[in-house]
mmCIF file with all atom_site columns, C-alpha atoms in Angstrom:
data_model
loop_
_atom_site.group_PDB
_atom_site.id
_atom_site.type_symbol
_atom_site.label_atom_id
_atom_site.label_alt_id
_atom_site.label_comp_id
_atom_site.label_asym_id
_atom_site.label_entity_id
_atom_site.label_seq_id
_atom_site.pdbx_PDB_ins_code
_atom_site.Cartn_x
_atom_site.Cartn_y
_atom_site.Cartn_z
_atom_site.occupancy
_atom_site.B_iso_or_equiv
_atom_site.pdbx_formal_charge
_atom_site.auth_seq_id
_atom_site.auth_comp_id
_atom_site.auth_asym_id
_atom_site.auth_atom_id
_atom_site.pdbx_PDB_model_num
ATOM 1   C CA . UNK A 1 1   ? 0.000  0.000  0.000  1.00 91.00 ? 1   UNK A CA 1
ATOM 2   C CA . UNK A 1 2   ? 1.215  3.376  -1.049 1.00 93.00 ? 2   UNK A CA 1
ATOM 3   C CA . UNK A 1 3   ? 1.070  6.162  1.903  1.00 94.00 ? 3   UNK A CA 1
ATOM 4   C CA . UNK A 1 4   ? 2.180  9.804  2.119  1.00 94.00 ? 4   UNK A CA 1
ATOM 5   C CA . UNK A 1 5   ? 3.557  10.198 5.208  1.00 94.00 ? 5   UNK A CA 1
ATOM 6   C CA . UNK A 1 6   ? 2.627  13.374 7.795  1.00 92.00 ? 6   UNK A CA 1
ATOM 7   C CA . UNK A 1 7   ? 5.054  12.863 10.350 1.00 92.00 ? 7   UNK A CA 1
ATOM 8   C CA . UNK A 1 8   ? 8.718  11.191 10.078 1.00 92.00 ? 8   UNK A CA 1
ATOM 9   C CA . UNK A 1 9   ? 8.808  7.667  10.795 1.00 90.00 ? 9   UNK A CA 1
ATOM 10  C CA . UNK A 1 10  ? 11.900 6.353  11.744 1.00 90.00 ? 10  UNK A CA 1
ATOM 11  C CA . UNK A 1 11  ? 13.339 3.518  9.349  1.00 89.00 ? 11  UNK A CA 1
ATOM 12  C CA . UNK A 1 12  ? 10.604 4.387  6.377  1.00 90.00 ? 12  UNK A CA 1
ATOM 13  C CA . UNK A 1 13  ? 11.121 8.519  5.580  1.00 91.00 ? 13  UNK A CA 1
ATOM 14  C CA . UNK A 1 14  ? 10.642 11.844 6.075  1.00 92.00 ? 14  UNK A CA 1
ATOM 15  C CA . UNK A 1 15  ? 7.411  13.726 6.348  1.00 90.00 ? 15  UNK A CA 1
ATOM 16  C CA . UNK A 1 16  ? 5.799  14.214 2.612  1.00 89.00 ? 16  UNK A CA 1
ATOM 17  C CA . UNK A 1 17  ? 7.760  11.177 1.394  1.00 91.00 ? 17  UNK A CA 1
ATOM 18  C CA . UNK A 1 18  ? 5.541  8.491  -0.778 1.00 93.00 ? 18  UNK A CA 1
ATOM 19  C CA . UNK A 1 19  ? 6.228  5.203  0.201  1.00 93.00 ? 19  UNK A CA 1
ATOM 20  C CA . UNK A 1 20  ? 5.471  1.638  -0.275 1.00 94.00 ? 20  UNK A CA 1
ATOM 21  C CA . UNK A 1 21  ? 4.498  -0.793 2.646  1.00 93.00 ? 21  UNK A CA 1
ATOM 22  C CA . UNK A 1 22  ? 3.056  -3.602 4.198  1.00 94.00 ? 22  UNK A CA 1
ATOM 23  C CA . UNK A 1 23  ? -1.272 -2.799 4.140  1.00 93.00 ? 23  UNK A CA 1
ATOM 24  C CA . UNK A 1 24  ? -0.858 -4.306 7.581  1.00 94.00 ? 24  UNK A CA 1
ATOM 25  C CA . UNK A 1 25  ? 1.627  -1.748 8.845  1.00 93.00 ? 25  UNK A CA 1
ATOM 26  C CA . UNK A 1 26  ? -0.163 0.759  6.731  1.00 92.00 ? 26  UNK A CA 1
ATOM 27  C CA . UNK A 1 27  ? -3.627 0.264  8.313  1.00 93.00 ? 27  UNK A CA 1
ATOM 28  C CA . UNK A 1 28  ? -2.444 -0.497 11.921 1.00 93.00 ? 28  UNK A CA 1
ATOM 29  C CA . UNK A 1 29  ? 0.450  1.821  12.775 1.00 91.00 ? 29  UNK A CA 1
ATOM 30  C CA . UNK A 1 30  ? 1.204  4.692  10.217 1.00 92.00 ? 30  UNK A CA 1
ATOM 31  C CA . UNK A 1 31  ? -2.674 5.632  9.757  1.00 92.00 ? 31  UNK A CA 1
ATOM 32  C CA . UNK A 1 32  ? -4.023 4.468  12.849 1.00 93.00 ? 32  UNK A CA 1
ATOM 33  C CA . UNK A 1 33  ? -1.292 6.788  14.646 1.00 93.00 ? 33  UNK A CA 1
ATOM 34  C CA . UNK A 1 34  ? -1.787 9.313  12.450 1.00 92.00 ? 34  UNK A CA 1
ATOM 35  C CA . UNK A 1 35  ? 1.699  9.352  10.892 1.00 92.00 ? 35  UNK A CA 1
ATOM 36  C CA . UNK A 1 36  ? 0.729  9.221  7.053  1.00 93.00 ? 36  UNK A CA 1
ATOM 37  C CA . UNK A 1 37  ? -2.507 8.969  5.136  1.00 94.00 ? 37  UNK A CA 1
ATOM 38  C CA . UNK A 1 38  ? -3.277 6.491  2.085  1.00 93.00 ? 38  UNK A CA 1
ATOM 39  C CA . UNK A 1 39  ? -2.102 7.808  -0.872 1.00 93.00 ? 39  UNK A CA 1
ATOM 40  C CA . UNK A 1 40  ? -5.332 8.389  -3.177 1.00 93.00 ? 40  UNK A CA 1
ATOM 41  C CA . UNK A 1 41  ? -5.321 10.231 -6.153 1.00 94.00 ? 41  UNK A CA 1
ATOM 42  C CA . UNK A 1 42  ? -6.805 13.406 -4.114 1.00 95.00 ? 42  UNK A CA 1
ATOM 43  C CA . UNK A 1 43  ? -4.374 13.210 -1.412 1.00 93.00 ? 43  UNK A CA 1
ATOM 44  C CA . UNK A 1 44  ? -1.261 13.082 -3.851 1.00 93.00 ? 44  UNK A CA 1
ATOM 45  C CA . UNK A 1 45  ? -2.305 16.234 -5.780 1.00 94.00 ? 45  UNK A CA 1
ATOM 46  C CA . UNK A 1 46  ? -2.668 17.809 -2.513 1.00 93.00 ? 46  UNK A CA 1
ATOM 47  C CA . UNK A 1 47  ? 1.070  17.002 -1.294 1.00 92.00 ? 47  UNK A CA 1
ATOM 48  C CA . UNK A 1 48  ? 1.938  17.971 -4.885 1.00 94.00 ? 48  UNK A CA 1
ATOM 49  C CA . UNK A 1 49  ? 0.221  22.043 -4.122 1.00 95.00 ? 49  UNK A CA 1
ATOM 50  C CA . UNK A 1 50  ? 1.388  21.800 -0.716 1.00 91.00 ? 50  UNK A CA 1
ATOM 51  C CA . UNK A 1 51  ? 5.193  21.186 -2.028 1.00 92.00 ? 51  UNK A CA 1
ATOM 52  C CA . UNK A 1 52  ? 4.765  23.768 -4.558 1.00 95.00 ? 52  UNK A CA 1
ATOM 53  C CA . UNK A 1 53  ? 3.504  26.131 -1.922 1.00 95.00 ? 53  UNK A CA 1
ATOM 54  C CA . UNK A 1 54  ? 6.410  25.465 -0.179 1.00 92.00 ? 54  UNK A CA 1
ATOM 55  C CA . UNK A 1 55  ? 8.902  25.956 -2.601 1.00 93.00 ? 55  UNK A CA 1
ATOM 56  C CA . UNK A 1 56  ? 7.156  29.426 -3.478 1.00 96.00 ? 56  UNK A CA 1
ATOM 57  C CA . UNK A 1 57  ? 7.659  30.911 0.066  1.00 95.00 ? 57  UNK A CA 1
ATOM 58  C CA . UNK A 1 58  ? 11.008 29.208 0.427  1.00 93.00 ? 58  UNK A CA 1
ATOM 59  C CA . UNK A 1 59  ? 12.294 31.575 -2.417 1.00 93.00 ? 59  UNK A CA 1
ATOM 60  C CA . UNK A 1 60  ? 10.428 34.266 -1.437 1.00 94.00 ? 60  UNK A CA 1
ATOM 61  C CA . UNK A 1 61  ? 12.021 34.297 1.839  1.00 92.00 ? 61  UNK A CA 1
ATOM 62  C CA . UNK A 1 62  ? 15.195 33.683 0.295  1.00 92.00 ? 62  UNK A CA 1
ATOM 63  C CA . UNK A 1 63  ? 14.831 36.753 -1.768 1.00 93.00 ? 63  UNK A CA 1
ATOM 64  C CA . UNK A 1 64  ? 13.975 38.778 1.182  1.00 91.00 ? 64  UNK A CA 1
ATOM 65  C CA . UNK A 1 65  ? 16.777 37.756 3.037  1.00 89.00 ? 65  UNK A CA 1
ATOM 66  C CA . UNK A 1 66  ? 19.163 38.598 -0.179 1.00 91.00 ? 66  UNK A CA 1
ATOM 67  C CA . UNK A 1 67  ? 17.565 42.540 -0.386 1.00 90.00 ? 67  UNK A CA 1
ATOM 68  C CA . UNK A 1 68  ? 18.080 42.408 3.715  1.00 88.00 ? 68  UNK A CA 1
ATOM 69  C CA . UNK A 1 69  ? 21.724 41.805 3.374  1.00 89.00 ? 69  UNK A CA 1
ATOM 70  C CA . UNK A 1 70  ? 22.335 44.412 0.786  1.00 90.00 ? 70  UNK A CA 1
ATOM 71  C CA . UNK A 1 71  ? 20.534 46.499 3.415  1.00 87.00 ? 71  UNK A CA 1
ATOM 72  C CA . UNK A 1 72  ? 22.966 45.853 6.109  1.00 87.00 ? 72  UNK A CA 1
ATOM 73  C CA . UNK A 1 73  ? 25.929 45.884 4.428  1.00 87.00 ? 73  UNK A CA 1
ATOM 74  C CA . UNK A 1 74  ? 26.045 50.141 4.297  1.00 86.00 ? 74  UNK A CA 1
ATOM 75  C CA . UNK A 1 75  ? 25.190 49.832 8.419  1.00 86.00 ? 75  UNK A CA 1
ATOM 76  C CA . UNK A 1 76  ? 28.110 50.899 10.804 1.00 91.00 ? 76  UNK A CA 1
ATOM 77  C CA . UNK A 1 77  ? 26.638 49.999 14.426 1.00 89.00 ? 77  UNK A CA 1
ATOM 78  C CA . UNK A 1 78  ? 28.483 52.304 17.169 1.00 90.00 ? 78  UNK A CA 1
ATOM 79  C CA . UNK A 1 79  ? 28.525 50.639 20.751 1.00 88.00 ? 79  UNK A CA 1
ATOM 80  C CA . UNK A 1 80  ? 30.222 51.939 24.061 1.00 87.00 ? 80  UNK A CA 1
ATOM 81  C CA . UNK A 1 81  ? 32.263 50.141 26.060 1.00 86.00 ? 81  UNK A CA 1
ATOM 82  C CA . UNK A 1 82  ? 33.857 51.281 29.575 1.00 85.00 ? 82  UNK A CA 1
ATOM 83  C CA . UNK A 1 83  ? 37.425 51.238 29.406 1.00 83.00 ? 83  UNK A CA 1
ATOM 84  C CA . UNK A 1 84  ? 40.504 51.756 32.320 1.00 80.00 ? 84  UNK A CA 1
ATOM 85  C CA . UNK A 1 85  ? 43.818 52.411 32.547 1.00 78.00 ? 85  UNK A CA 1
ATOM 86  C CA . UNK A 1 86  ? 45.920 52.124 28.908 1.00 73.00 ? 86  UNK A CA 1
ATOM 87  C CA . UNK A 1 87  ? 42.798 51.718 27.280 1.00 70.00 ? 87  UNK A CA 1
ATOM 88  C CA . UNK A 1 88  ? 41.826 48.057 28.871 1.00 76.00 ? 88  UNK A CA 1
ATOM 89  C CA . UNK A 1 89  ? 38.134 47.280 28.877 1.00 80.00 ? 89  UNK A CA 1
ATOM 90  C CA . UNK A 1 90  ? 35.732 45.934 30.941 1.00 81.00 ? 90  UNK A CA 1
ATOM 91  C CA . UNK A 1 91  ? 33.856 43.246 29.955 1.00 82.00 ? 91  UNK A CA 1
ATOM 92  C CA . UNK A 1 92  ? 33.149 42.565 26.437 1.00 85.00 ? 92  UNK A CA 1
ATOM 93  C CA . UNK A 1 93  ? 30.578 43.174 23.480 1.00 86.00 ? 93  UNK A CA 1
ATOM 94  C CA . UNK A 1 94  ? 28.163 40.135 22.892 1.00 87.00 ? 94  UNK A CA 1
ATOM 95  C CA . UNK A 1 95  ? 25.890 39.907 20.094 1.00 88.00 ? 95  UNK A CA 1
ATOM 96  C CA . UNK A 1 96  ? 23.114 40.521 22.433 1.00 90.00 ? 96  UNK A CA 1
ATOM 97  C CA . UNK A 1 97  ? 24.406 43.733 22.902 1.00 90.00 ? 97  UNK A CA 1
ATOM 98  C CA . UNK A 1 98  ? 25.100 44.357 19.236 1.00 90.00 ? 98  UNK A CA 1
ATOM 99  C CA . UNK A 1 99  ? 21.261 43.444 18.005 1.00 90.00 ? 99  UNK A CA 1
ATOM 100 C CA . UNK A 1 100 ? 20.284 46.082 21.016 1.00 91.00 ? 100 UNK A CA 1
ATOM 101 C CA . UNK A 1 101 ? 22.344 48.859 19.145 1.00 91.00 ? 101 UNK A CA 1
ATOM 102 C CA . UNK A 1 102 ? 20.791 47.490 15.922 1.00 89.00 ? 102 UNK A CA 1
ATOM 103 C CA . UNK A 1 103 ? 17.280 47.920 17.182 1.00 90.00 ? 103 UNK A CA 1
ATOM 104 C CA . UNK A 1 104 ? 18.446 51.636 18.312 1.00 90.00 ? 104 UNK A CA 1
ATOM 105 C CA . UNK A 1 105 ? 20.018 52.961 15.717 1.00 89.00 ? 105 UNK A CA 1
ATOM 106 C CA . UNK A 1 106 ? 18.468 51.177 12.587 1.00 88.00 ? 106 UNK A CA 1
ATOM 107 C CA . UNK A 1 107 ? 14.458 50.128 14.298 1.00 88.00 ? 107 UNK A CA 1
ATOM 108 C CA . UNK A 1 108 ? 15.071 46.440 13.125 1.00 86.00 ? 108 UNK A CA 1
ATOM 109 C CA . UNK A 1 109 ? 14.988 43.836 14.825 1.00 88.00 ? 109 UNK A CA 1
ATOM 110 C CA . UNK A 1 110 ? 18.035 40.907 14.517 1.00 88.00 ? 110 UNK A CA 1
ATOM 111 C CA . UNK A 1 111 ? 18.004 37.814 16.439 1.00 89.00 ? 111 UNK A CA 1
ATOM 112 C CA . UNK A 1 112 ? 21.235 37.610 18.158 1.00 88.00 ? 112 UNK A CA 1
ATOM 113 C CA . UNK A 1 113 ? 21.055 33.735 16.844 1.00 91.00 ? 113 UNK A CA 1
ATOM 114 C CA . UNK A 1 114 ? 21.879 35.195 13.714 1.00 90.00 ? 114 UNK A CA 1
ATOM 115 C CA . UNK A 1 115 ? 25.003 37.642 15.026 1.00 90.00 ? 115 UNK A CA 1
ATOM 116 C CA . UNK A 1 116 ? 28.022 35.518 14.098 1.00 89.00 ? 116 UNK A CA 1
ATOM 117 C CA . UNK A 1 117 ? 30.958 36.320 16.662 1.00 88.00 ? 117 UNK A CA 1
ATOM 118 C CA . UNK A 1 118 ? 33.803 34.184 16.191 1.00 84.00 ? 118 UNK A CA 1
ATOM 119 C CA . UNK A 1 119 ? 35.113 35.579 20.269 1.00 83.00 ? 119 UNK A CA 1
ATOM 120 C CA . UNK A 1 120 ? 33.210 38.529 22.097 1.00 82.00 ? 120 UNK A CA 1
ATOM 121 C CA . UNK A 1 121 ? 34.787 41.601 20.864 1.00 85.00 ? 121 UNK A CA 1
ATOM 122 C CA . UNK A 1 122 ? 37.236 42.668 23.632 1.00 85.00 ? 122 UNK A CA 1
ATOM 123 C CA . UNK A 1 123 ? 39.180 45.730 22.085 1.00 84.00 ? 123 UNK A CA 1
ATOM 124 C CA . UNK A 1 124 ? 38.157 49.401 20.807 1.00 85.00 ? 124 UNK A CA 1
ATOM 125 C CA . UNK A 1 125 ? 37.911 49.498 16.817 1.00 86.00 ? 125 UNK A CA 1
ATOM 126 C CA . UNK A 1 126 ? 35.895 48.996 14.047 1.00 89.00 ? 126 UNK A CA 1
ATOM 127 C CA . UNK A 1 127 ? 34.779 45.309 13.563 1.00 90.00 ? 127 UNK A CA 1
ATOM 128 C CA . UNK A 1 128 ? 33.053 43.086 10.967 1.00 90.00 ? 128 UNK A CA 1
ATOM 129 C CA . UNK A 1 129 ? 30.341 41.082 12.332 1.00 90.00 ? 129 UNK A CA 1
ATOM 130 C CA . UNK A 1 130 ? 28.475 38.382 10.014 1.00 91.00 ? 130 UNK A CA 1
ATOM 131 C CA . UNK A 1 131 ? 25.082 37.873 10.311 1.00 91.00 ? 131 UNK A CA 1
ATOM 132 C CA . UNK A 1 132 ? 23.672 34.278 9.111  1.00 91.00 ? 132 UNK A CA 1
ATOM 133 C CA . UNK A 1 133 ? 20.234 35.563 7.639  1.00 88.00 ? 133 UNK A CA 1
ATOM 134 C CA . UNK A 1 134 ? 19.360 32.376 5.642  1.00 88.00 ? 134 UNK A CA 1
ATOM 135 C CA . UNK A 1 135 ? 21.146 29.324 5.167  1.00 87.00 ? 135 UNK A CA 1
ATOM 136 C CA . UNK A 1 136 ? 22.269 30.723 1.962  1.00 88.00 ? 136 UNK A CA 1
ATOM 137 C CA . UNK A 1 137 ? 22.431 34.302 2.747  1.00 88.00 ? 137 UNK A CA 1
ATOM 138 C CA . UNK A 1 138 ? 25.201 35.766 5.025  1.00 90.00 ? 138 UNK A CA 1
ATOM 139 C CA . UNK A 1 139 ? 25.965 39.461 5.158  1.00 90.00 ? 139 UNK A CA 1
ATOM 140 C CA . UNK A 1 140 ? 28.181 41.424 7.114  1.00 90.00 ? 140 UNK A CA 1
ATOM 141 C CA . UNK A 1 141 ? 27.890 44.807 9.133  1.00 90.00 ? 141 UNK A CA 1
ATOM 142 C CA . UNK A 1 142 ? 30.385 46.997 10.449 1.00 90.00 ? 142 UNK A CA 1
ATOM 143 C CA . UNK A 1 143 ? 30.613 47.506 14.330 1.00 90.00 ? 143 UNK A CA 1
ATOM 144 C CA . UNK A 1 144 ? 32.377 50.228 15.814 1.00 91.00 ? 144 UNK A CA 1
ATOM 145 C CA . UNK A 1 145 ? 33.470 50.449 19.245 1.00 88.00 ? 145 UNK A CA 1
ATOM 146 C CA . UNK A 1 146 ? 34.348 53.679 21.234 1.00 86.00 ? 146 UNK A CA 1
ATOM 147 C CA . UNK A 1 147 ? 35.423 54.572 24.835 1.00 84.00 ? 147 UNK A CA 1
ATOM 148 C CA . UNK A 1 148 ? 32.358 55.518 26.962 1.00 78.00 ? 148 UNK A CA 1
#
């Protein structure tokens, strides 16, 4: 018996995979626990819109994240940092911190899931900080840190 399945099952595929099994384990474990649904005519053309659906937003989020980056890549963040004696700081910048200045300076909101620091910046300067904003999109912003 053919089934498409809704959930992954472990040992038989991925959720929206077509497969081929037993009627047996068909009937009594992937449908009757609500893991897959008999593959009928109605029910394949409906996995078929559903993955084109998909695949729409995908690349419309993947377009959005492309004109994002282009947007952040003329940014130059400034953050203050509390320094001593021979210029030695205190502490360090995180990229909690930075996505605060971001949502500042700029009104936008960045997860700071997305800030890619390599080590917490430490030292004045300027900085580049990568930001992961798609699996296939990174851009990078400039982050400038002064003496308070």
């Amino acid at each position: 018996m053919k089934v498409i399945l809704t959930e992954d099952v472990k040992g038989q595929g991925k959720k929206g995979d077509v497969i081929d099994v037993s009627d047996g384990y068909a009937r009594n474990m992937i449908i009757k626990k609500n893991l897959g649904v008999e593959a009928t005519p109605k029910a394949l053309n409906d996995l078929k819109l559903r993955q084109q659906n998909d695949a729409k937003v995908a690349a419309e989020n993947l377009e959005q994240a492309k004109a994002f980056a282009k947007e952040i890549e003329n940014w130059k963040v400034e953050l203050q940092i509390k320094t001593g004696e021979g210029g030695r700081t205190f502490g360090s910048i995180s990229s909690k911190e930075i996505a605060e200045a971001v949502k500042k300076q700029y009104d936008k909101t960045i997860d700071k899931k997305k800030i890619v620091l390599d080590e917490p910046i430490k030292a004045l300067g300027t900085y580049d900080v990568k930001l992961k904003l798609h699996s296939k999109v990174t851009a990078t912003m400039s982050v400038h840190v002064s003496e308070m």
